[in-house]
mmCIF file of C-alpha atoms and ligand atoms in Angstrom:
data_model
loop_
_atom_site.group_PDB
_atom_site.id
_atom_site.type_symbol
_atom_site.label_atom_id
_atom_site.label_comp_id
_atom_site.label_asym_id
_atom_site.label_seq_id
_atom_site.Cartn_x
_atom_site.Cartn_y
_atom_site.Cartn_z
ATOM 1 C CA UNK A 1 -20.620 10.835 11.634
ATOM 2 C CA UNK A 2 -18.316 13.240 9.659
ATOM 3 C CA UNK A 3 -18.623 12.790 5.909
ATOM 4 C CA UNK A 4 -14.986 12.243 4.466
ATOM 5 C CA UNK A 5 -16.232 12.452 0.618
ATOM 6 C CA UNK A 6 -15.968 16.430 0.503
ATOM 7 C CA UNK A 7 -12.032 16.171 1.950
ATOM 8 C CA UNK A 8 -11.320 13.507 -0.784
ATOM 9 C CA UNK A 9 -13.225 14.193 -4.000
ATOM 10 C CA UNK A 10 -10.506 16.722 -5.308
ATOM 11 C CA UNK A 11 -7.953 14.598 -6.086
ATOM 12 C CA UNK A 12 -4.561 14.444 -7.510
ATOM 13 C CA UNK A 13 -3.741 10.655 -7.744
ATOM 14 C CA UNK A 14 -3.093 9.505 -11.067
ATOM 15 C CA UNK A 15 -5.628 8.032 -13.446
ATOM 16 C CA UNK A 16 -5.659 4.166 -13.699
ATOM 17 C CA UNK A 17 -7.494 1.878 -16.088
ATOM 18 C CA UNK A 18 -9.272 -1.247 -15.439
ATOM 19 C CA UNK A 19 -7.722 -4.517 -17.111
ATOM 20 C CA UNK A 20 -9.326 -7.812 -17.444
ATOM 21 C CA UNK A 21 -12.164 -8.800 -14.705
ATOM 22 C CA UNK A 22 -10.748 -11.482 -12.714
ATOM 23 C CA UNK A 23 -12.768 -11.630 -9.333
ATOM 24 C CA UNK A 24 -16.392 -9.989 -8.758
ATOM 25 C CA UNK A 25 -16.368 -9.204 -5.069
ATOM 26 C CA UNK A 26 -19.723 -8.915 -3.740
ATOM 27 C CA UNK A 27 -21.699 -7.395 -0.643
ATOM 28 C CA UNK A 28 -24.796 -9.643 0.699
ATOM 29 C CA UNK A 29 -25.910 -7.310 3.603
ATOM 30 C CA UNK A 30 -25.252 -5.487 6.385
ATOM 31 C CA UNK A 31 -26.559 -8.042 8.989
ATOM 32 C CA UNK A 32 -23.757 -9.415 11.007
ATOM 33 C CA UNK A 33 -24.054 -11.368 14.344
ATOM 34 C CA UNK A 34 -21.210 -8.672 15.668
ATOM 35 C CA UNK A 35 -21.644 -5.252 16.058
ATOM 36 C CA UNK A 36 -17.461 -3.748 16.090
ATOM 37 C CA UNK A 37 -16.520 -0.157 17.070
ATOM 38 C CA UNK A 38 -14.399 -0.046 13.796
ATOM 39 C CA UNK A 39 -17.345 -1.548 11.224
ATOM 40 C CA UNK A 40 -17.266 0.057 7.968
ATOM 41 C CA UNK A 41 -20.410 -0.113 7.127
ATOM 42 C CA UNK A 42 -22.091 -0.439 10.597
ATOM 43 C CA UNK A 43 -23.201 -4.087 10.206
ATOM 44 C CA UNK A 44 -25.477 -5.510 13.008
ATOM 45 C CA UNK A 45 -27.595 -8.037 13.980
ATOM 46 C CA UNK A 46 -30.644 -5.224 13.789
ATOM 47 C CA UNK A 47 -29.423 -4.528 9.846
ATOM 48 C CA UNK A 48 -32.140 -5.362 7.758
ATOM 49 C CA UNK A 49 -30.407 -4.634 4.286
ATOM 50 C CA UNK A 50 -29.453 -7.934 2.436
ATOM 51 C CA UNK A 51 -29.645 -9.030 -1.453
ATOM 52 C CA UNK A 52 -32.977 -10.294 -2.317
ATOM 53 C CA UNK A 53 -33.636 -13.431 -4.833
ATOM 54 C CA UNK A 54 -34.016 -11.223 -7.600
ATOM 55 C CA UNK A 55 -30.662 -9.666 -7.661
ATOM 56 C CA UNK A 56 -28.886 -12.782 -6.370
ATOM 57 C CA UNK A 57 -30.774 -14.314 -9.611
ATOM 58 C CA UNK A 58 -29.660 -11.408 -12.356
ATOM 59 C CA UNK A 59 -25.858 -11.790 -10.303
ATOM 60 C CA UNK A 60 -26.087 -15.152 -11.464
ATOM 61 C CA UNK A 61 -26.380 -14.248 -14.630
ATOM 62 C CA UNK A 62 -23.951 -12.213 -14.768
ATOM 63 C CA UNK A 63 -21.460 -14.559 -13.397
ATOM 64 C CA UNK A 64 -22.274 -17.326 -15.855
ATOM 65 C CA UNK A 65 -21.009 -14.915 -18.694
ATOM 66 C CA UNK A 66 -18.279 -12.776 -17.434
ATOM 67 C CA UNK A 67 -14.555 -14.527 -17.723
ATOM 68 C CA UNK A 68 -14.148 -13.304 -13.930
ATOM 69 C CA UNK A 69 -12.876 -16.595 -12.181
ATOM 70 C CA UNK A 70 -13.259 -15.930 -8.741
ATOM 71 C CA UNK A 71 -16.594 -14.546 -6.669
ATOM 72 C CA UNK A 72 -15.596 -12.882 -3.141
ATOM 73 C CA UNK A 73 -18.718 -12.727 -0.836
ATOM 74 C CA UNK A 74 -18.502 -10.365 2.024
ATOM 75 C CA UNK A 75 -21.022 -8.092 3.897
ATOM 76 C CA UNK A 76 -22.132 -7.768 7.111
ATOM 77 C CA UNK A 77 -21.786 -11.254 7.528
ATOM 78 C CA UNK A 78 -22.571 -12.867 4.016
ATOM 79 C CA UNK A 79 -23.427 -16.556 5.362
ATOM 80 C CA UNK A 80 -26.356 -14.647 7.394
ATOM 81 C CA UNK A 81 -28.325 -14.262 4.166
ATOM 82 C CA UNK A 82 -30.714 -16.545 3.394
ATOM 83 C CA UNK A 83 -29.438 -17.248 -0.415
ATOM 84 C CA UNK A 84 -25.656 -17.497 0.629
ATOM 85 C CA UNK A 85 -25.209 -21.766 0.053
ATOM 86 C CA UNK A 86 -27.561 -21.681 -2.728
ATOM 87 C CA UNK A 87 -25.400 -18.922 -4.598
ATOM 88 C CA UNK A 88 -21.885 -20.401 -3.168
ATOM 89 C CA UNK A 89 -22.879 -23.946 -5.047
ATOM 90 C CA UNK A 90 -23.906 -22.173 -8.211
ATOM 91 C CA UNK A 91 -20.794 -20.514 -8.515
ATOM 92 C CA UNK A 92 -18.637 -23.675 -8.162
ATOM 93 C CA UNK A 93 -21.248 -25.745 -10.708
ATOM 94 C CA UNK A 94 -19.998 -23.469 -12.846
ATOM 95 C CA UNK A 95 -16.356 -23.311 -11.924
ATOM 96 C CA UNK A 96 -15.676 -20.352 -9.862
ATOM 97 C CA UNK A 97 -13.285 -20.084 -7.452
ATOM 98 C CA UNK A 98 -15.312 -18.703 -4.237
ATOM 99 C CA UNK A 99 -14.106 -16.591 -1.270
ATOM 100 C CA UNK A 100 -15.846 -16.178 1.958
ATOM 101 C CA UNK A 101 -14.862 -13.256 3.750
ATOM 102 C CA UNK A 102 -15.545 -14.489 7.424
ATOM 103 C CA UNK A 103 -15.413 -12.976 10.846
ATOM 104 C CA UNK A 104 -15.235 -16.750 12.351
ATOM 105 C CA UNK A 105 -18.057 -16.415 14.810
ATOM 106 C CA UNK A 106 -20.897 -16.956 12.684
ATOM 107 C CA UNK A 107 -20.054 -20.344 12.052
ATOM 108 C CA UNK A 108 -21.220 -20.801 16.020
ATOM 109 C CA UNK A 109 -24.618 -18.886 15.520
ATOM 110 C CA UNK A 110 -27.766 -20.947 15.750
ATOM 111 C CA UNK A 111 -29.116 -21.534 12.348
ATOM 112 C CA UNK A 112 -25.905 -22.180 11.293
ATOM 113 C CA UNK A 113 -24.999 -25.527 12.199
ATOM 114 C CA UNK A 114 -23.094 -27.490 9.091
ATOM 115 C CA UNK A 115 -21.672 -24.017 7.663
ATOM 116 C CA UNK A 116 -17.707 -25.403 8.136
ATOM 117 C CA UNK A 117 -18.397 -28.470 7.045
ATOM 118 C CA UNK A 118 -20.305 -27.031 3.991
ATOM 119 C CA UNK A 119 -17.732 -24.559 2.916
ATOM 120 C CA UNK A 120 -15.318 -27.510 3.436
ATOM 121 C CA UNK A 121 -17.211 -30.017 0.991
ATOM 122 C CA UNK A 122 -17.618 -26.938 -1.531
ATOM 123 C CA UNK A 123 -13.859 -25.981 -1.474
ATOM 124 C CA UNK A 124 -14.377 -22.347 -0.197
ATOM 125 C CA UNK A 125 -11.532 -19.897 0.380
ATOM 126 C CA UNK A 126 -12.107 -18.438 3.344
ATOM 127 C CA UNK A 127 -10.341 -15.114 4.414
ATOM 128 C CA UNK A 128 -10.900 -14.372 8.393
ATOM 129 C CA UNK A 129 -10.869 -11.912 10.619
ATOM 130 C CA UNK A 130 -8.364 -11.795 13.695
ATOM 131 C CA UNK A 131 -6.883 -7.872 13.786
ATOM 132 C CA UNK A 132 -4.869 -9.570 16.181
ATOM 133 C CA UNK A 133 -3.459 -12.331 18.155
ATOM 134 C CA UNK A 134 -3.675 -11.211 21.500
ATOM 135 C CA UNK A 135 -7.233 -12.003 23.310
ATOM 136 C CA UNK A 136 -7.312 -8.512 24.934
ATOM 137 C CA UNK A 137 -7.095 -6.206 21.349
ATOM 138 C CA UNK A 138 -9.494 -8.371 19.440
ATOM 139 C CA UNK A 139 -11.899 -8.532 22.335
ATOM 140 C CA UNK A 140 -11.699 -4.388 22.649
ATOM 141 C CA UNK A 141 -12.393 -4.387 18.840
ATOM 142 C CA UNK A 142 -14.881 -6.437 18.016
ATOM 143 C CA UNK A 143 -17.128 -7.442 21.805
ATOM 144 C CA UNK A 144 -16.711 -9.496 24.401
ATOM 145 C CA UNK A 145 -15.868 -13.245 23.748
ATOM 146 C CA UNK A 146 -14.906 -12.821 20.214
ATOM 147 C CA UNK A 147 -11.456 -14.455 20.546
ATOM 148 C CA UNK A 148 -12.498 -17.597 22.249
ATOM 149 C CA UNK A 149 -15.177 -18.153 19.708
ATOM 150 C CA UNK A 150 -12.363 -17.269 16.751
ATOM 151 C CA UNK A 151 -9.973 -19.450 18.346
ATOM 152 C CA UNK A 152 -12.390 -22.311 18.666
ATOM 153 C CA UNK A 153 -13.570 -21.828 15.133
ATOM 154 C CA UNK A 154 -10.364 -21.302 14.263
ATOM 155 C CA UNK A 155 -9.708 -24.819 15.497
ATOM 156 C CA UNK A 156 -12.328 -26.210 13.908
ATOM 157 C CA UNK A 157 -11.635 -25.199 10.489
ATOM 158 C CA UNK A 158 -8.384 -27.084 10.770
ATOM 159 C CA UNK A 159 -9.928 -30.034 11.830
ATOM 160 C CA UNK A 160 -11.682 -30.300 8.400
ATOM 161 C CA UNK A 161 -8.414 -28.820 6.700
ATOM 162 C CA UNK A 162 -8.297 -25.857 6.487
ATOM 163 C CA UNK A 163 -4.815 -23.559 6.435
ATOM 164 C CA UNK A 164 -2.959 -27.180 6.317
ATOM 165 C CA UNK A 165 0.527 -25.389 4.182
ATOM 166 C CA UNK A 166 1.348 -29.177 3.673
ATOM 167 C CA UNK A 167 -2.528 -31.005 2.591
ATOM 168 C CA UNK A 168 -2.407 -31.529 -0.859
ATOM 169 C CA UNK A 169 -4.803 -34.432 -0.333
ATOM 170 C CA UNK A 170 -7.842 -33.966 -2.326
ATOM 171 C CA UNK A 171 -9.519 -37.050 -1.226
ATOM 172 C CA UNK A 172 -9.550 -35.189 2.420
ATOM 173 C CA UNK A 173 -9.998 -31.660 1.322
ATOM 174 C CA UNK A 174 -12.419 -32.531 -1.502
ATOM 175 C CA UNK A 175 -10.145 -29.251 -3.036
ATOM 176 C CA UNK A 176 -7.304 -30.458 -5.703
ATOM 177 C CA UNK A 177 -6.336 -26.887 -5.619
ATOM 178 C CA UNK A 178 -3.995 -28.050 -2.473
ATOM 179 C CA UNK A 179 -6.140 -27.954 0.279
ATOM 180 C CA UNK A 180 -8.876 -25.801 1.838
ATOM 181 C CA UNK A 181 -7.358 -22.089 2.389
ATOM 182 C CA UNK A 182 -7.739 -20.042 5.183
ATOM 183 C CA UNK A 183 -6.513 -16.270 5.601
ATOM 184 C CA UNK A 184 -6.243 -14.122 8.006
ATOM 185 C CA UNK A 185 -6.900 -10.693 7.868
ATOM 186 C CA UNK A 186 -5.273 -7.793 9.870
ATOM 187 C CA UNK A 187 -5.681 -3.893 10.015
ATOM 188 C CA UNK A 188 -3.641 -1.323 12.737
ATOM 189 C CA UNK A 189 -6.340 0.170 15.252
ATOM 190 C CA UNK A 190 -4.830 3.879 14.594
ATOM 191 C CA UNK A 191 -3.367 6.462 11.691
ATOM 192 C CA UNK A 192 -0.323 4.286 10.930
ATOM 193 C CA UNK A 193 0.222 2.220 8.272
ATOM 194 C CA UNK A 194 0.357 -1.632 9.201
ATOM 195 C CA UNK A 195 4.057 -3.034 9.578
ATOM 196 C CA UNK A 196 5.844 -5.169 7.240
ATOM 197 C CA UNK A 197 3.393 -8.353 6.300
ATOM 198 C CA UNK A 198 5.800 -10.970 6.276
ATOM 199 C CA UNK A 199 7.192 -10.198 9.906
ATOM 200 C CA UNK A 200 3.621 -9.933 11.290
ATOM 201 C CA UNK A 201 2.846 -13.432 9.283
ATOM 202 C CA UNK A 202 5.222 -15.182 11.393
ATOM 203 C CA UNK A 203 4.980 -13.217 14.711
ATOM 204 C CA UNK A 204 1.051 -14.862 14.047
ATOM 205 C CA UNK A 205 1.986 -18.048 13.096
ATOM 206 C CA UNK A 206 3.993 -18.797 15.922
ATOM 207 C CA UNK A 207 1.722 -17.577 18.623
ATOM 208 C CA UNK A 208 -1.374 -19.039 17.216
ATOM 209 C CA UNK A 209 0.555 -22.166 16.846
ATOM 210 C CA UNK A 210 2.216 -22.395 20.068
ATOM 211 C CA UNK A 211 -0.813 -21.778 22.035
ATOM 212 C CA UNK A 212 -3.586 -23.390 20.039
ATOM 213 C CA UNK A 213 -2.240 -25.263 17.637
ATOM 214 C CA UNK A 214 -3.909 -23.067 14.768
ATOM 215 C CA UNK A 215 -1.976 -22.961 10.679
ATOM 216 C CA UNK A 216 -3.257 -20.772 8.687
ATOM 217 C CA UNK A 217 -2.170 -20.153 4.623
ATOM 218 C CA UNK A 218 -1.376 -16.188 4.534
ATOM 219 C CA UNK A 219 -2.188 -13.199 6.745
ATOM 220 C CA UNK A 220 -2.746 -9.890 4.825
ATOM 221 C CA UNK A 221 -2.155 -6.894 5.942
ATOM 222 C CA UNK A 222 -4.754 -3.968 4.873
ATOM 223 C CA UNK A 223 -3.900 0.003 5.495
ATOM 224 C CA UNK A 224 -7.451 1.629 7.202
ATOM 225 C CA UNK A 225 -8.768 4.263 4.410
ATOM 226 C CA UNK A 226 -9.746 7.495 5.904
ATOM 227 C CA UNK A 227 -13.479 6.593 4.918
ATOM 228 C CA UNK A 228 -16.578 6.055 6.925
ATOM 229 C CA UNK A 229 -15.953 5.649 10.621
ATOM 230 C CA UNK A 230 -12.037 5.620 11.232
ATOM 231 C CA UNK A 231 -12.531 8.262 8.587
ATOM 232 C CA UNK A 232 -14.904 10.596 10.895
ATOM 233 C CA UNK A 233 -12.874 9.376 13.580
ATOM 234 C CA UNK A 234 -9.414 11.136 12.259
ATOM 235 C CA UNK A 235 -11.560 14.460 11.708
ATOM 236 C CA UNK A 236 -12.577 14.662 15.043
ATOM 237 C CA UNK A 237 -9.449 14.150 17.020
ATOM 238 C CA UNK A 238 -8.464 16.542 14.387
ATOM 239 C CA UNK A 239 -5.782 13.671 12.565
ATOM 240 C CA UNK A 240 -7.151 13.336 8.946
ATOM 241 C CA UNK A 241 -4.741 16.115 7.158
ATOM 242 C CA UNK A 242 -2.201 13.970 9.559
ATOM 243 C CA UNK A 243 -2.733 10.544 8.323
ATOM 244 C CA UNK A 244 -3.390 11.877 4.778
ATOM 245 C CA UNK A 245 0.274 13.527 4.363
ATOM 246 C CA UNK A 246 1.675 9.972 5.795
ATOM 247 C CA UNK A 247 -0.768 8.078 2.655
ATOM 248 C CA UNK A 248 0.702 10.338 -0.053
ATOM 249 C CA UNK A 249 3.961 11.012 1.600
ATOM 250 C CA UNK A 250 4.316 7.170 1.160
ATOM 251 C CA UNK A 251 3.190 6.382 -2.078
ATOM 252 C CA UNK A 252 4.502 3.775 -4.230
ATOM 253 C CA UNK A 253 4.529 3.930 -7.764
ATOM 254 C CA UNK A 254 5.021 0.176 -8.499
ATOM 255 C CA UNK A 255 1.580 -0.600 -6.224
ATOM 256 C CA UNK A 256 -0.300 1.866 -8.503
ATOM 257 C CA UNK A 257 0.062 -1.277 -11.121
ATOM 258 C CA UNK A 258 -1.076 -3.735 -8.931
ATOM 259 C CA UNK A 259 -4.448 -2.249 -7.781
ATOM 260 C CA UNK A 260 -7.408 -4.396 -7.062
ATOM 261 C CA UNK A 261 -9.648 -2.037 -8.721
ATOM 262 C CA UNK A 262 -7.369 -3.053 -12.084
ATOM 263 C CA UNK A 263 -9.307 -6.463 -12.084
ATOM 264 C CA UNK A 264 -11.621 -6.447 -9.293
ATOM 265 C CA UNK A 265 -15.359 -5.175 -9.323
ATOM 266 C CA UNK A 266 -17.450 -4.977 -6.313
ATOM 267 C CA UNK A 267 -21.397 -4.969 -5.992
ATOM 268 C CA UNK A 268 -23.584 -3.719 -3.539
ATOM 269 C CA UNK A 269 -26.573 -5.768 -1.806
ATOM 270 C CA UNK A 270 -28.691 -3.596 -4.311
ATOM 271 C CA UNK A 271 -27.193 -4.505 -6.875
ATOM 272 C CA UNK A 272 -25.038 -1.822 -8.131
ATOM 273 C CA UNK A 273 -21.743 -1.938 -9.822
ATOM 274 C CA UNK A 274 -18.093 0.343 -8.305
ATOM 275 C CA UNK A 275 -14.554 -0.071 -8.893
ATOM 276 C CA UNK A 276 -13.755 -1.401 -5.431
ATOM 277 C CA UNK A 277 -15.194 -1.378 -2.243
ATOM 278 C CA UNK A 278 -13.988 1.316 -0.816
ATOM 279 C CA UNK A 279 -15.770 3.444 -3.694
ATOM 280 C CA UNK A 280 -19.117 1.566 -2.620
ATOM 281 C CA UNK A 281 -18.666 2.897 0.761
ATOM 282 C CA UNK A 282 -18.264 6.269 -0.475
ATOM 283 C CA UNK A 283 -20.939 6.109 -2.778
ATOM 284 C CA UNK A 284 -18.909 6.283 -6.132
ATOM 285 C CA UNK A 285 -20.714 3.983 -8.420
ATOM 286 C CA UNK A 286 -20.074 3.354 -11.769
ATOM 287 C CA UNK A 287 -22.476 5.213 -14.271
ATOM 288 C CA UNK A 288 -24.107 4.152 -17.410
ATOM 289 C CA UNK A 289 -23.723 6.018 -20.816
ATOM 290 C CA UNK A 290 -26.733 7.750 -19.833
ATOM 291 C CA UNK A 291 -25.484 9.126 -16.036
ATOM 292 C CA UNK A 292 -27.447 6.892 -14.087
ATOM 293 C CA UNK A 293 -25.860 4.357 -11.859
ATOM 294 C CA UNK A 294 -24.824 1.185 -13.443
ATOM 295 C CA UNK A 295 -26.831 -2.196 -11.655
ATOM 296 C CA UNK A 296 -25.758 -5.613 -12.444
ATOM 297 C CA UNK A 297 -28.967 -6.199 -14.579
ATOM 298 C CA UNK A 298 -27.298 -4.057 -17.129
ATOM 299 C CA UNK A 299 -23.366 -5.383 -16.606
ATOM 300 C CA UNK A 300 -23.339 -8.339 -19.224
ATOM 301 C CA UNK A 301 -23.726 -5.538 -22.281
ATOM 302 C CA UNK A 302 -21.479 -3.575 -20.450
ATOM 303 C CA UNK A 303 -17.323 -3.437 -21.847
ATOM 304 C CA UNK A 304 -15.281 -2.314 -18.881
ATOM 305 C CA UNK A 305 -11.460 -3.102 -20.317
ATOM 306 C CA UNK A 306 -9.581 0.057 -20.159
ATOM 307 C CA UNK A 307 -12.414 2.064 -18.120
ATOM 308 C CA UNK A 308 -10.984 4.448 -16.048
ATOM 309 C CA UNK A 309 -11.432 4.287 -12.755
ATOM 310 C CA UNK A 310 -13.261 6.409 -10.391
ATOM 311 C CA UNK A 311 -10.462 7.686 -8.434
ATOM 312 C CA UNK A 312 -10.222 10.168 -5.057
ATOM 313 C CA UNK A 313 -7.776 10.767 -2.657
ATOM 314 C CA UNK A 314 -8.374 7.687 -0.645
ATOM 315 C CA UNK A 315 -6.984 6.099 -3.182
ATOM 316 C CA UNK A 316 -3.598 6.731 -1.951
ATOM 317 C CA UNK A 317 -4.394 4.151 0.725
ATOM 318 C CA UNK A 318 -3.893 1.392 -1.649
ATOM 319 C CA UNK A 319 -0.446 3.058 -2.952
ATOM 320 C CA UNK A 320 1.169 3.605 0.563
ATOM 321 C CA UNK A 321 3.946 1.453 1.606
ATOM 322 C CA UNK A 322 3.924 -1.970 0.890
ATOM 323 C CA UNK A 323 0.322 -1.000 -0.751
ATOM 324 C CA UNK A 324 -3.005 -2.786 -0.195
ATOM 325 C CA UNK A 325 -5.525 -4.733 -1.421
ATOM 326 C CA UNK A 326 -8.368 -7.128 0.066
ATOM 327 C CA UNK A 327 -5.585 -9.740 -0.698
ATOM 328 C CA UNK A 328 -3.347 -7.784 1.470
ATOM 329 C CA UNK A 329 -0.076 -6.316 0.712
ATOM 330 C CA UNK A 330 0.922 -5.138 -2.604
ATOM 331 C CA UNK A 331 4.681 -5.031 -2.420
ATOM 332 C CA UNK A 332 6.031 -7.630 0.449
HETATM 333 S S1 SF4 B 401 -17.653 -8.761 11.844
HETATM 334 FE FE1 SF4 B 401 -17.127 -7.474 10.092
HETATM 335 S S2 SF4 B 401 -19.095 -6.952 9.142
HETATM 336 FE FE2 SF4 B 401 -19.530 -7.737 11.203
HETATM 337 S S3 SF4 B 401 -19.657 -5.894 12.484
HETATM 338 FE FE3 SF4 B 401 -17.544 -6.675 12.594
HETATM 339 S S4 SF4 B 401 -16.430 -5.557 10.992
HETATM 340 FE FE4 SF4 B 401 -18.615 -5.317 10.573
HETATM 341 S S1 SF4 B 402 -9.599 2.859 -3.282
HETATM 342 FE FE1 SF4 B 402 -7.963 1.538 -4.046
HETATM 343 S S2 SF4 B 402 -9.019 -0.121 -5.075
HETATM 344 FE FE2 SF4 B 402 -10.497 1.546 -4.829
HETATM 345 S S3 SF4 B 402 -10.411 2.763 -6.706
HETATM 346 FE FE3 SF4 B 402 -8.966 3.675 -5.266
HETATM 347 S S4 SF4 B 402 -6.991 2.704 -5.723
HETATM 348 FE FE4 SF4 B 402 -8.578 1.452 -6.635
#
């Protein structure tokens, strides 16, 4: 694979500053029970890197003292490791608001029988999934038999409530914050930037609805970064100077205030701290007074308010068009 980092480190995007920490987003491993062309970080069922007991034990830590409301698990598949329920009901004990970033099929993997119904009862966000609604492009994406196992689990997940726009019934949901949400996530498969959210939103809506009776809350709309695979990709077909005139020919000033980096912090399964995600997969953590990469263990003495950010020129796929964020557009 190409490394990207050398075509991105010299950078002219502007300097942001972090704000108050709102949501911890956090990587439990690279196992996943799919293996897709366009993985990020090459999850796969053969992945053996997940967060161990210990680190899962100084997060918690961590998350009882930081005023960050809302914990975002993703991975590889984060219900595949072994600690995920354990950690998901310590962060609601003590009031967090908990995402699950789910690629729908793992809820039919052996071992995991129970996981809907368990996210259900705990009032877990749960942000899916489905680059798109037709059988043949998700399929080609992500293996064989992906789409009828999303659809079904798909199904499922409204059975117990999930992406109901009109359940504000706690007493079903066991959720007063009106009902159990479900997402939907979508990225374009080339160098283009994904079209308007809103129009997509309902060109999904009604076609999941029409032919399998699936609601979901939102669908968000996330531009690829020329990172990592799609990333290599563009520099062998010879498109990444391409698709990175079209990211900073199409930068927005008004998303550059909106960042998710502003508010967001992400941690690897290691244990170490980075601005976003994106920086984790380009290995830009954040560093200690001393130089040396900053790990969660050392986070609670640590002030971030007003840090800058650790910014390159892949940054300008968060600024382009209607921007983007792992809660989708920026600007709709
Ligand atoms: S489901 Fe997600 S984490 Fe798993 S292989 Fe596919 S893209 Fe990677
Ligand atoms: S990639 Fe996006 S979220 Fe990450 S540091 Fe750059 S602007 Fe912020």
């Amino acid at each position: 694979m190409h490394a990207t980092f050398p075509l991105l480190k010299e950078t002219d995007f502007p300097g942001i500053n972090r704000s108050d920490l709102t949501a911890i987003q956090v990587n439990l491993g690279y196992r996943c029970n799919q293996q897709c062309l366009h993985c990020h970080v090459n999850a796969g069922p053969n992945r053996k890197e997940e967060m161990n007991a210990k680190t899962i034990s100084q997060l918690k830590d961590y998350l009882l003292c930081a005023d960050a409301s809302t914990l975002d698990l993703t991975g590889g598949a984060p219900e595949l490791n072994p600690n995920f329920r354990e950690l998901v009901c310590y962060a609601k004990s003590i009031g967090m608001h908990v995402i699950d970033r789910c690629n729908l099929t793992v809820l039919e993997e052996p071992g995991q029988e129970g996981l809907a119904e368990f996210l259900a009862e705990q009032g877990v966000e749960i942000t899916a999934s489905l680059p798109c609604y037709l059988e043949e492009n998700v399929n080609a994406q992500r293996g064989k038999e992906v789409y009828a196992k999303s659809i079904r689990v798909l199904q499922k997940l409204n059975s117990l409530g999930y992406g109901d726009l009109h359940n504000d019934d706690e007493s079903k949901t066991g959720n007063a914050n009106n009902g159990l949400i479900l997402n939907l996530m979508f990225n374009p498969q080339g160098p283009v930037l994904p079209p308007p959210q809103q129009q997509l939103e309902a060109d999904y809506r009604q076609y999941l609805a029409e032919h399998f009776g699936i609601t979901f809350n939102q669908l968000f709309t996330l531009t690829n970064m020329p990172i990592k695979r799609f990333g290599s990709t563009l520099i062998s077909k010879g498109g990444f100077e391409g698709y990175m005139s079209l990211l900073r020919d199409s930068f927005k000033e008004e998303n550059a205030h909106q960042l998710m980096c502003r508010n967001t912090i992400s941690i690897d399964w290691q244990g170490y701290v980075y601005d976003c995600d994106f920086n984790q997969l380009l290995d830009m953590p954040l560093v200690d007074q001393g130089g040396s990469s900053l790990h969660i263990r050392n986070l609670i003495n640590t002030n971030l308010q007003d840090r800058p950010v650790m910014v390159a020129d892949h940054c300008y796929g968060c600024t382009a068009g209607q921007g983007s964020s792992c809660g989708g557009a920026l600007n709709t």
